[in-house]
JSON list of C-alpha atoms in Angstrom, two decimals:
[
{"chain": "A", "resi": 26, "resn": "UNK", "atom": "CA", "xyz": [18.34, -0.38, 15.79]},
{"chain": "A", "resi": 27, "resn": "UNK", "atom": "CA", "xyz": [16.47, -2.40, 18.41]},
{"chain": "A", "resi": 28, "resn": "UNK", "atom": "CA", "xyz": [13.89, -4.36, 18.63]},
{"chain": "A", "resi": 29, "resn": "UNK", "atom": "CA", "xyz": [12.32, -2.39, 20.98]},
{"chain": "A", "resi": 30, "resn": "UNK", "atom": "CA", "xyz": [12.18, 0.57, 18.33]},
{"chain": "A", "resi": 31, "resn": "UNK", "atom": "CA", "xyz": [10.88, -1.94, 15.92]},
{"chain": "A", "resi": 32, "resn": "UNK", "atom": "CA", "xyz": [7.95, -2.68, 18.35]},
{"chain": "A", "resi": 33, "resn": "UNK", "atom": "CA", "xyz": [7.47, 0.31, 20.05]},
{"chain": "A", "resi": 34, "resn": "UNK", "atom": "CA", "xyz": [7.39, 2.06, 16.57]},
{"chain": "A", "resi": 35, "resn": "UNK", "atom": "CA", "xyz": [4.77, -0.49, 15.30]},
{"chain": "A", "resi": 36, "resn": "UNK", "atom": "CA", "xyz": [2.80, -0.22, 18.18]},
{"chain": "A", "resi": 37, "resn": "UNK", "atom": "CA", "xyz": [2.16, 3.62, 17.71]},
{"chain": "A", "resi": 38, "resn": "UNK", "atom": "CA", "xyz": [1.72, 3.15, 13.88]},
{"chain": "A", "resi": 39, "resn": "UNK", "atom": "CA", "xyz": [-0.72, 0.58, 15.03]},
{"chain": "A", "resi": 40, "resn": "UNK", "atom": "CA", "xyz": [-2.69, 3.04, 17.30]},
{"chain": "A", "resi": 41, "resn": "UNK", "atom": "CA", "xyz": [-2.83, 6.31, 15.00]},
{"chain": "A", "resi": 42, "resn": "UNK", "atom": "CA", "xyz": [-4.82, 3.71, 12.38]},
{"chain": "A", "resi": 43, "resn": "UNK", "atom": "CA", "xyz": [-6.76, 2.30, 14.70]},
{"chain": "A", "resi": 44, "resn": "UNK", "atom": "CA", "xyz": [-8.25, 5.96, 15.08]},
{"chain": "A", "resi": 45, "resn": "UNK", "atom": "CA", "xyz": [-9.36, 5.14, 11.76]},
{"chain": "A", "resi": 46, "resn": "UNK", "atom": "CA", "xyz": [-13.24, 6.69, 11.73]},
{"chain": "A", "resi": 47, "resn": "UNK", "atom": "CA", "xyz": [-14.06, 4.43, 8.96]},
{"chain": "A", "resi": 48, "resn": "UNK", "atom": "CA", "xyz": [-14.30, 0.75, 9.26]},
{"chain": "A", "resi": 49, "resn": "UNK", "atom": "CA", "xyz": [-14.41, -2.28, 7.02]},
{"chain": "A", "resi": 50, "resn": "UNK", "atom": "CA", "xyz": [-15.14, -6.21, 7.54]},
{"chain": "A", "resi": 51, "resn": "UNK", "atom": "CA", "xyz": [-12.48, -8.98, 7.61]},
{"chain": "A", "resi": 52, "resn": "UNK", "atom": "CA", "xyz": [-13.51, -12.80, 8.78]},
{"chain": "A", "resi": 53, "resn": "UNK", "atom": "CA", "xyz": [-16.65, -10.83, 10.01]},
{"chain": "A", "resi": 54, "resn": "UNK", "atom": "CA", "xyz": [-14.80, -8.96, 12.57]},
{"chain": "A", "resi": 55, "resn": "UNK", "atom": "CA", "xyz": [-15.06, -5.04, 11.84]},
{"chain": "A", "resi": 56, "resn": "UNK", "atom": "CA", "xyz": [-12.21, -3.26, 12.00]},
{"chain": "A", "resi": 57, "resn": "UNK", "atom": "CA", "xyz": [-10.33, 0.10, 11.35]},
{"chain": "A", "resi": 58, "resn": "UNK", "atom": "CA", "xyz": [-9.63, 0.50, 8.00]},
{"chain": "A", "resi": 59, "resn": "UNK", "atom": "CA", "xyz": [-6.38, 1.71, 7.94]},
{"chain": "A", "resi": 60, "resn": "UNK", "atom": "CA", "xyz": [-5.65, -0.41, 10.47]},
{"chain": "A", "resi": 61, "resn": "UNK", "atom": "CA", "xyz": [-6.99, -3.49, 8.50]},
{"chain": "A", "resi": 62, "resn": "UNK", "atom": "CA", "xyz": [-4.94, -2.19, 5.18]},
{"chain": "A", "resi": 63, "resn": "UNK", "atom": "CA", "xyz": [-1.48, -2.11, 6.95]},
{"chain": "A", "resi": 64, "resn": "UNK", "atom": "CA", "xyz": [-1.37, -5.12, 8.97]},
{"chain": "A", "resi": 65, "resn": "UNK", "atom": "CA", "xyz": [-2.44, -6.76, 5.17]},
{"chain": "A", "resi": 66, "resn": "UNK", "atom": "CA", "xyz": [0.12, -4.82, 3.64]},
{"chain": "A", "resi": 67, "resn": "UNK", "atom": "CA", "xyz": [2.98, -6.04, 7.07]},
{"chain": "A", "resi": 68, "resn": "UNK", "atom": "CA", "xyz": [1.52, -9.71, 6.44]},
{"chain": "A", "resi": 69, "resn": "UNK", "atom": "CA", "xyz": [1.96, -9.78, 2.61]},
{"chain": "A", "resi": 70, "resn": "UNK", "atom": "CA", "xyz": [5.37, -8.48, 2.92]},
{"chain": "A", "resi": 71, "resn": "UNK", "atom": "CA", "xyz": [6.84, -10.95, 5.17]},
{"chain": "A", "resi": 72, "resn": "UNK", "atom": "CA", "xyz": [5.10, -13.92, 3.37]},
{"chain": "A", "resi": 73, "resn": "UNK", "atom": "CA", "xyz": [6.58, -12.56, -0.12]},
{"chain": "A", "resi": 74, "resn": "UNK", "atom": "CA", "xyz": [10.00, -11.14, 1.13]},
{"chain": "A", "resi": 75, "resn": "UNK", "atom": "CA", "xyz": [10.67, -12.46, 4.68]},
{"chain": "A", "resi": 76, "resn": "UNK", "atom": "CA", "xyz": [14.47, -11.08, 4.55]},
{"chain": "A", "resi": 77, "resn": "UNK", "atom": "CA", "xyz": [12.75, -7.31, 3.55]},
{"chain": "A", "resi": 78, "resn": "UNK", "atom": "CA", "xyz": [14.72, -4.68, 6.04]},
{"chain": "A", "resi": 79, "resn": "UNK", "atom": "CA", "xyz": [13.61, -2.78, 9.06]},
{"chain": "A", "resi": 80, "resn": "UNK", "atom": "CA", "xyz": [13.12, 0.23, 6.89]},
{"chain": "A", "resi": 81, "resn": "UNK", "atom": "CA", "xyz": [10.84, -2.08, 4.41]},
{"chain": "A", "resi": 82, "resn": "UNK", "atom": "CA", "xyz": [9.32, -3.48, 7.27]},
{"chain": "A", "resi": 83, "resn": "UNK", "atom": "CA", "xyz": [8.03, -0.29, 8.74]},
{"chain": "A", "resi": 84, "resn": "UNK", "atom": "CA", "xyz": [7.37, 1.60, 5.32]},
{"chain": "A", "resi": 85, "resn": "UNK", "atom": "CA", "xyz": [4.90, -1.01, 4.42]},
{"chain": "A", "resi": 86, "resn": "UNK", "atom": "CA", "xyz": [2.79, -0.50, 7.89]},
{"chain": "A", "resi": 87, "resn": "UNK", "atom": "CA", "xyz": [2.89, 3.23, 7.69]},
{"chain": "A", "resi": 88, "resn": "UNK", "atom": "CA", "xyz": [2.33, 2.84, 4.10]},
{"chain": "A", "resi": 89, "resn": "UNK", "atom": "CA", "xyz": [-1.80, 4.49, 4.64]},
{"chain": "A", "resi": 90, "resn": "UNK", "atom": "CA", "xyz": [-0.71, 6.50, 8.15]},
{"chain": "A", "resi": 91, "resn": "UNK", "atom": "CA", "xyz": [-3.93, 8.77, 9.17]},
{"chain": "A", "resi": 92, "resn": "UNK", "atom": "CA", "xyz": [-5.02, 8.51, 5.23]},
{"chain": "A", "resi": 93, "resn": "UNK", "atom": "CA", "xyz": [-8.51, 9.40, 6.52]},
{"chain": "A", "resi": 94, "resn": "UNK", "atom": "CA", "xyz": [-7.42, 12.83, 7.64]},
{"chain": "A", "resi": 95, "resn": "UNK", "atom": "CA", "xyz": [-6.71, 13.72, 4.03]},
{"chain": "A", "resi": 96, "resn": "UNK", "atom": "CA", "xyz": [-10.05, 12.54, 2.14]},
{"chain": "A", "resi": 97, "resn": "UNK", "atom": "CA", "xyz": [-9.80, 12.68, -1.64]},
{"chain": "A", "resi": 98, "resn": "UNK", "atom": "CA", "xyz": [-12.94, 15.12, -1.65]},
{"chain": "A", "resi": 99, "resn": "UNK", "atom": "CA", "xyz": [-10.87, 17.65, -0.41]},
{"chain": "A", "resi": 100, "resn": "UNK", "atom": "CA", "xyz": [-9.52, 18.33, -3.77]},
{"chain": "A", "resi": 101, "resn": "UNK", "atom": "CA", "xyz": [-11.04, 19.19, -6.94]},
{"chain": "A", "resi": 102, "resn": "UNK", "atom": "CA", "xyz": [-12.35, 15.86, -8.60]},
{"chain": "A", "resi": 103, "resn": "UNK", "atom": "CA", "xyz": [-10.53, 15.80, -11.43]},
{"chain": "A", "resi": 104, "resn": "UNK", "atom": "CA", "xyz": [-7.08, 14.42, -12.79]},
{"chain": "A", "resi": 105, "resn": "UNK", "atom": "CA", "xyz": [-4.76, 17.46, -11.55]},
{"chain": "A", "resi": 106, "resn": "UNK", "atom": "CA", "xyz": [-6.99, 17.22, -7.93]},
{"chain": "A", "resi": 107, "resn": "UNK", "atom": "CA", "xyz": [-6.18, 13.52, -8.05]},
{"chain": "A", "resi": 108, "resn": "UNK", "atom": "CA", "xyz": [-2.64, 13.61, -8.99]},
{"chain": "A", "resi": 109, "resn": "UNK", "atom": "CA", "xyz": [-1.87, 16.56, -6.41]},
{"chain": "A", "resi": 110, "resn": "UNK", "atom": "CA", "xyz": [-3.85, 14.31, -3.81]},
{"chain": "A", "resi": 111, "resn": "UNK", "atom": "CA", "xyz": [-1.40, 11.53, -4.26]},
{"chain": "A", "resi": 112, "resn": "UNK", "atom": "CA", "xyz": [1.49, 13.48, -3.89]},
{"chain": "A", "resi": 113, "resn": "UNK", "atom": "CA", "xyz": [0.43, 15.15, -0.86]},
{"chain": "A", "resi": 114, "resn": "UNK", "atom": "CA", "xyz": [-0.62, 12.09, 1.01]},
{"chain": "A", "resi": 115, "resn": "UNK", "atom": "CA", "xyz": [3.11, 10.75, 0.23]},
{"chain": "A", "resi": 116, "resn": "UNK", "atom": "CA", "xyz": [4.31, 13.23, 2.07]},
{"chain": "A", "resi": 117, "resn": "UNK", "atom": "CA", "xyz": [2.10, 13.63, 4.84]},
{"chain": "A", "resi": 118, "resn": "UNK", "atom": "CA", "xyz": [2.43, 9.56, 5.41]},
{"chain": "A", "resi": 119, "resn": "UNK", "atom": "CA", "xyz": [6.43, 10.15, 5.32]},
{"chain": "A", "resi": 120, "resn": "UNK", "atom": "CA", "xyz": [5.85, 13.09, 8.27]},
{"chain": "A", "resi": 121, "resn": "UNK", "atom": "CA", "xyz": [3.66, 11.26, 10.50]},
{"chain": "A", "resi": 122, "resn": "UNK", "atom": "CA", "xyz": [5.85, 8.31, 10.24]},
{"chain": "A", "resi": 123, "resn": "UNK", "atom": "CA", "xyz": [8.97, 10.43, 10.45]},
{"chain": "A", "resi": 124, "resn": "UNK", "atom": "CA", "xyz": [7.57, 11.83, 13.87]},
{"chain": "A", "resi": 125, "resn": "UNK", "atom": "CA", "xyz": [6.55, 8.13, 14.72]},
{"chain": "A", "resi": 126, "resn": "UNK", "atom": "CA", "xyz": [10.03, 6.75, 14.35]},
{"chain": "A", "resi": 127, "resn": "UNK", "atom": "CA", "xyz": [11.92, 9.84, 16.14]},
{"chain": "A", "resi": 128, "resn": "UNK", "atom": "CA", "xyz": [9.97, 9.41, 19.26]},
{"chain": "A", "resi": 129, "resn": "UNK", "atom": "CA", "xyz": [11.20, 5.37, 19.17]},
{"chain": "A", "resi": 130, "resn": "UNK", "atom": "CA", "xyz": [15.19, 6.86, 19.11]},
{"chain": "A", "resi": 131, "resn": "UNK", "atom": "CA", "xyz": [15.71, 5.75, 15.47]},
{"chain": "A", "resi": 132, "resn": "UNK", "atom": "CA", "xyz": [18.55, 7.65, 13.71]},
{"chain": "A", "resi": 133, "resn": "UNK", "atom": "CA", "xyz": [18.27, 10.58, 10.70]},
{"chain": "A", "resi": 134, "resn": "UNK", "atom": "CA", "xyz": [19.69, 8.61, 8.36]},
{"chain": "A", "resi": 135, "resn": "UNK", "atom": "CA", "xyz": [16.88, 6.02, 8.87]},
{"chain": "A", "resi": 136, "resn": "UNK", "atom": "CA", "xyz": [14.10, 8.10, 9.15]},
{"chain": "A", "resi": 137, "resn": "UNK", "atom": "CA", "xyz": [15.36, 9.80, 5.86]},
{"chain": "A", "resi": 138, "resn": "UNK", "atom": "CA", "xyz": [15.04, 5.98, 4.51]},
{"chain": "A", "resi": 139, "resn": "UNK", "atom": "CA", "xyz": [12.21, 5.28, 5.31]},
{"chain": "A", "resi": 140, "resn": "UNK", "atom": "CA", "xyz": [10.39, 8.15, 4.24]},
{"chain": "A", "resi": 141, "resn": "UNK", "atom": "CA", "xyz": [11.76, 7.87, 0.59]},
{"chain": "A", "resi": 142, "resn": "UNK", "atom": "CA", "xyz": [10.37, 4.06, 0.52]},
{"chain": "A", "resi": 143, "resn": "UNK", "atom": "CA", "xyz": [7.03, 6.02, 1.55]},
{"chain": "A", "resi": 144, "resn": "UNK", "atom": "CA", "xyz": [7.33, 8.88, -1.15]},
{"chain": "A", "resi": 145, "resn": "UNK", "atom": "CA", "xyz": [8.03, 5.78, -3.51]},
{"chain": "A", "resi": 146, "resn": "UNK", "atom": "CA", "xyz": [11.59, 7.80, -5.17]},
{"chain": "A", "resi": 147, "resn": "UNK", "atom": "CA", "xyz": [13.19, 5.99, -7.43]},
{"chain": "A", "resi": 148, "resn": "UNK", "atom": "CA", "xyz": [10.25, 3.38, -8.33]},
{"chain": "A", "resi": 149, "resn": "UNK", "atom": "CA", "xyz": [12.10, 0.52, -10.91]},
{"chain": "A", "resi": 150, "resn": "UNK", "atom": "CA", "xyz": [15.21, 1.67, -9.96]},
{"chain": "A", "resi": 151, "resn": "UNK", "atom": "CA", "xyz": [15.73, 1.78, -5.67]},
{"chain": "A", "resi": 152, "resn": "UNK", "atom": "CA", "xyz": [15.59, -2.18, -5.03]},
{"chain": "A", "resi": 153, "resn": "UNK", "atom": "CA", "xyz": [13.11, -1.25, -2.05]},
{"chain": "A", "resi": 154, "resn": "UNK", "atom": "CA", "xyz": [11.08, 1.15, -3.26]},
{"chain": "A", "resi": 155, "resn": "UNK", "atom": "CA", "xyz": [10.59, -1.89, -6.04]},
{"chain": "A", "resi": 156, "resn": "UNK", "atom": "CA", "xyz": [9.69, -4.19, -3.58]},
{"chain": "A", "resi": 157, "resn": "UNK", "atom": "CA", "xyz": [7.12, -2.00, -1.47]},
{"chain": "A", "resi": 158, "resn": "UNK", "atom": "CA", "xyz": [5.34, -1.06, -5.01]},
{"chain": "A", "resi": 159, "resn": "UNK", "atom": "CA", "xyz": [5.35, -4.77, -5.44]},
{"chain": "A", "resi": 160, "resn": "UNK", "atom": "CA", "xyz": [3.96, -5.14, -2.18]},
{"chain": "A", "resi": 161, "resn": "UNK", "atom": "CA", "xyz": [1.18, -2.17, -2.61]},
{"chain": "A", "resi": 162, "resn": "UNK", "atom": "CA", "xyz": [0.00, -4.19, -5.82]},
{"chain": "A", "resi": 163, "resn": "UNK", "atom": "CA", "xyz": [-0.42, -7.28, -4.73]},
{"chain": "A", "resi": 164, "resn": "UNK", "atom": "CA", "xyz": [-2.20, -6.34, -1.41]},
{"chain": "A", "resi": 165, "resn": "UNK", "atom": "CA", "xyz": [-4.76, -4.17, -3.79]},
{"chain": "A", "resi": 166, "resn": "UNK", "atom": "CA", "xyz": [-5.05, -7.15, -6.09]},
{"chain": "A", "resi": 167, "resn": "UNK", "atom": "CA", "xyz": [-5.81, -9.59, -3.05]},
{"chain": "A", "resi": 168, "resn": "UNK", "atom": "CA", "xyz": [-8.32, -7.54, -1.06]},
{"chain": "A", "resi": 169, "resn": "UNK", "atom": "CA", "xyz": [-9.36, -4.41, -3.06]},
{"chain": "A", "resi": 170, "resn": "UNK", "atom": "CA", "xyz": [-9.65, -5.46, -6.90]},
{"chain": "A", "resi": 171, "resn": "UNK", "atom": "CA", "xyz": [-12.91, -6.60, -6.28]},
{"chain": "A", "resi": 172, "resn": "UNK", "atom": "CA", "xyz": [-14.70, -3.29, -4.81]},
{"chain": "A", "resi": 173, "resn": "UNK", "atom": "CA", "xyz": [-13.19, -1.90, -7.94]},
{"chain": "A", "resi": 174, "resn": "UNK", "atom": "CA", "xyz": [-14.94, -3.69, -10.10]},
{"chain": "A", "resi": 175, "resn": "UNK", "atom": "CA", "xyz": [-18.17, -3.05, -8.39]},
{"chain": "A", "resi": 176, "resn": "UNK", "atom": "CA", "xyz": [-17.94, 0.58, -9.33]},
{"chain": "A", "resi": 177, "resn": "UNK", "atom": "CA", "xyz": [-16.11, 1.11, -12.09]},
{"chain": "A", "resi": 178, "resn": "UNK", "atom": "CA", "xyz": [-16.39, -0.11, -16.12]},
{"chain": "A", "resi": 179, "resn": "UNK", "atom": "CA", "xyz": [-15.05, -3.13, -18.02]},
{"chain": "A", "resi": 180, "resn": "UNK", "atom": "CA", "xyz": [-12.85, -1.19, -19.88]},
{"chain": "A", "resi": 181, "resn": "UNK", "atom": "CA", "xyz": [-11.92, 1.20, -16.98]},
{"chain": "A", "resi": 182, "resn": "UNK", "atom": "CA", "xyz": [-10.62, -2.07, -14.84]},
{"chain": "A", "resi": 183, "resn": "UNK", "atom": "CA", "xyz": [-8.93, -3.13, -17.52]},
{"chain": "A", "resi": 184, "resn": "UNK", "atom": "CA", "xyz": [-6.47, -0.29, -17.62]},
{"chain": "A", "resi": 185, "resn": "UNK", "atom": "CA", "xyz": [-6.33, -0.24, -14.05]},
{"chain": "A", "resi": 186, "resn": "UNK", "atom": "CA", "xyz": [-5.31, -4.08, -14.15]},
{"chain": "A", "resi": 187, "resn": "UNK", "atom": "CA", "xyz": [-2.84, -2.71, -16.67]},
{"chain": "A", "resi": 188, "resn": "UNK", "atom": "CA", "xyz": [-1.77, -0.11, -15.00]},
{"chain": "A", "resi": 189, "resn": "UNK", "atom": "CA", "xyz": [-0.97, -2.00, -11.74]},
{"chain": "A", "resi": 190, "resn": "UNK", "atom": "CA", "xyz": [0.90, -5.03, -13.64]},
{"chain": "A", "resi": 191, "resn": "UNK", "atom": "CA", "xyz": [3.35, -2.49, -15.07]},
{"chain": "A", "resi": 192, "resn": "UNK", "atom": "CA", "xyz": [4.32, -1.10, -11.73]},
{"chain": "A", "resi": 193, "resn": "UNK", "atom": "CA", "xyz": [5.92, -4.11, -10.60]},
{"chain": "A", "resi": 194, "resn": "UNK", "atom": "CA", "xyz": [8.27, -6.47, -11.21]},
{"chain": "A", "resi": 195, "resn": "UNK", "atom": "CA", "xyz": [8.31, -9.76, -12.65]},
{"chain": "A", "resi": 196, "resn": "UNK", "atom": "CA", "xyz": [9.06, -11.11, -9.06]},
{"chain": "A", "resi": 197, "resn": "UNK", "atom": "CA", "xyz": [5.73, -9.87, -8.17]},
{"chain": "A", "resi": 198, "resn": "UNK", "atom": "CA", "xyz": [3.99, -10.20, -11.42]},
{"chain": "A", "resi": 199, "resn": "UNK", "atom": "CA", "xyz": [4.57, -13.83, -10.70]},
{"chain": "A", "resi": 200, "resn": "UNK", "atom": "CA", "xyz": [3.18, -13.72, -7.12]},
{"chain": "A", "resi": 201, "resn": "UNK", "atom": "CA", "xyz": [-0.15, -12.10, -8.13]},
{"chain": "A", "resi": 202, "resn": "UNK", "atom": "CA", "xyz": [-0.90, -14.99, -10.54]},
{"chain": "A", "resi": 203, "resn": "UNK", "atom": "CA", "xyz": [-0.84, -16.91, -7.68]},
{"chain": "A", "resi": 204, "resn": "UNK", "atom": "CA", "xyz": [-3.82, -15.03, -5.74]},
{"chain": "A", "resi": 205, "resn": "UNK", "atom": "CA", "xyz": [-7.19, -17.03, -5.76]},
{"chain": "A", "resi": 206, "resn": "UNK", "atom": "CA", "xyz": [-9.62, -14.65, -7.64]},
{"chain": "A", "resi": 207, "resn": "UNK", "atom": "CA", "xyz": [-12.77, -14.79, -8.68]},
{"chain": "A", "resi": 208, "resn": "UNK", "atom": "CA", "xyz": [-13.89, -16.89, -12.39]},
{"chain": "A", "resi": 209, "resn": "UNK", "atom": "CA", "xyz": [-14.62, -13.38, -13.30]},
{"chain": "A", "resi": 210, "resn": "UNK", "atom": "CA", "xyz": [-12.07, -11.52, -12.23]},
{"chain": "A", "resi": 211, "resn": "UNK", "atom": "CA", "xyz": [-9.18, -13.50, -13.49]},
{"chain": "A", "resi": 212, "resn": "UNK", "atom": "CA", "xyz": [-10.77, -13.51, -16.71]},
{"chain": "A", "resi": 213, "resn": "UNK", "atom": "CA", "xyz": [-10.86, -9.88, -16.47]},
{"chain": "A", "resi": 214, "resn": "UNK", "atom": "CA", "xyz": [-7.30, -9.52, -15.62]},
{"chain": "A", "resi": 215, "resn": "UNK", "atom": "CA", "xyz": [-6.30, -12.26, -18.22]},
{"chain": "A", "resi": 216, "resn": "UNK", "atom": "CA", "xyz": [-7.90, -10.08, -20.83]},
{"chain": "A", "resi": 217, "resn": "UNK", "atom": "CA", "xyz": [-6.66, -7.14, -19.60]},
{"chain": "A", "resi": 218, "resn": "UNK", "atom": "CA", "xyz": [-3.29, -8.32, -19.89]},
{"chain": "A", "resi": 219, "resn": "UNK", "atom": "CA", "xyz": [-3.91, -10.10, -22.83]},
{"chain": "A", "resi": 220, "resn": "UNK", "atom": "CA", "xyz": [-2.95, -13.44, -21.48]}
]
C-alpha cells in the first residue's frame, strides 16, 4: 500500500459523490451531499481514532458511495422494502468501492477488507467493523439527529436514540456525550436512554 493509492483512491471516491444531484448546507457553503456526509464521516474518524487503518480509513469515505443512485422510494415503503433497501445499498457501496480501489492497484485481499467493513459483517465482534459503526453513529448524532426530530415523533426518536446507542460501544457511547446538542435534544436523548 502507498500513499499514492490512498490518495488517488480518495480522490475518485471524492469525485463519484460530488456527482451527488442533491445538495445540503454546511457553514453556508452548499455542497454535495454525499460528498458533505463522507468527508464528516473521514473527519470524525481521524479525530476519534487517529491510528484507524487504511482499510478503516477508506471504508468510512465510501461509507454513502453513489447512495443517490439507489433512492429508498424505489422499494416498497414498508419494513421488508426498508430492510431489503439496506442490504442492497451495502453491497452496492462495497462494489463501487471495490472497483474504486482496483483501479488505484490495491491488492484482493484488501479490497475483500474493505468491503466487509462496508457490509458491516461481524458488527460487536470484528474490532473494525465496531469502530466504523461507532463512527456511523456518532456522525448521525452530530449532524443528522436534528432533521430527525423535525419529522418524526417523540416516542419514535426515542427508539431511534435507543436504537443507535446500542450499536456501539462504550468507547463511542462515551464520545457522543461529548457532542454539543441542543437543550432539547439532549433532554430527548437523556430520556431516551433513561439517563
Amino acid at each position: 500500500m502507498t500513499i499514492l493509492q490512498f490518495q488517488n483512491a480518495s480522490a475518485w471516491i471524492d469525485a463519484e459523490n460530488a456527482q451527488d444531484p442533491n445538495h445540503e448546507t454546511d457553514h453556508s457553503v452548499s455542497q454535495p451531499k454525499e460528498l458533505l456526509y463522507s468527508n464528516r464521516m473521514y473527519e470524525r474518524l481521524m479525530d476519534f481514532y487517529p491510528n484507524a487503518s487504511e482499510a478503516v480509513q477508506i471504508s468510512a469515505k465510501a461509507q454513502h458511495i453513489c447512495r443517490w443512485k439507489m433512492p429508498r422510494e424505489s422499494y416498497p415503503m414498508d419494513r421488508v422494502g426498508y430492510l431489503k433497501w439496506r442490504e442492497d445499498l451495502k453491497k452496492f457501496h462495497a462494489e463501487t468501492t471495490a472497483e474504486i480501489l482496483e483501479k488505484a492497484g490495491y491488492s484482493t485481499a484488501f479490497i475483500a477488507r474493505v468491503s466487509f467493513l462496508i457490509e458491516k459483517k461481524l458488527l460487536k465482534k470484528d474490532i473494525e467493523t465496531q469502530l466504523l459503526e461507532d463512527v456511523i453513529c456518532l456522525v448521525f448524532m452530530e449532524f443528522y439527529l436534528d432533521p430527525f426530530v423535525q419529522k418524526h415523533d417523540r416516542e419514535k426518536m426515542k427508539n431511534i436514540i435507543l436504537k443507535t446507542w446500542n450499536k456501539m460501544s462504550e468507547k463511542g457511547q462515551q464520545e457522543a456525550l461529548k457532542i454539543k446538542f441542543s437543550a432539547e435534544n439532549f433532554d430527548l436523548i437523556k430520556e431516551a436512554l433513561g439517563l
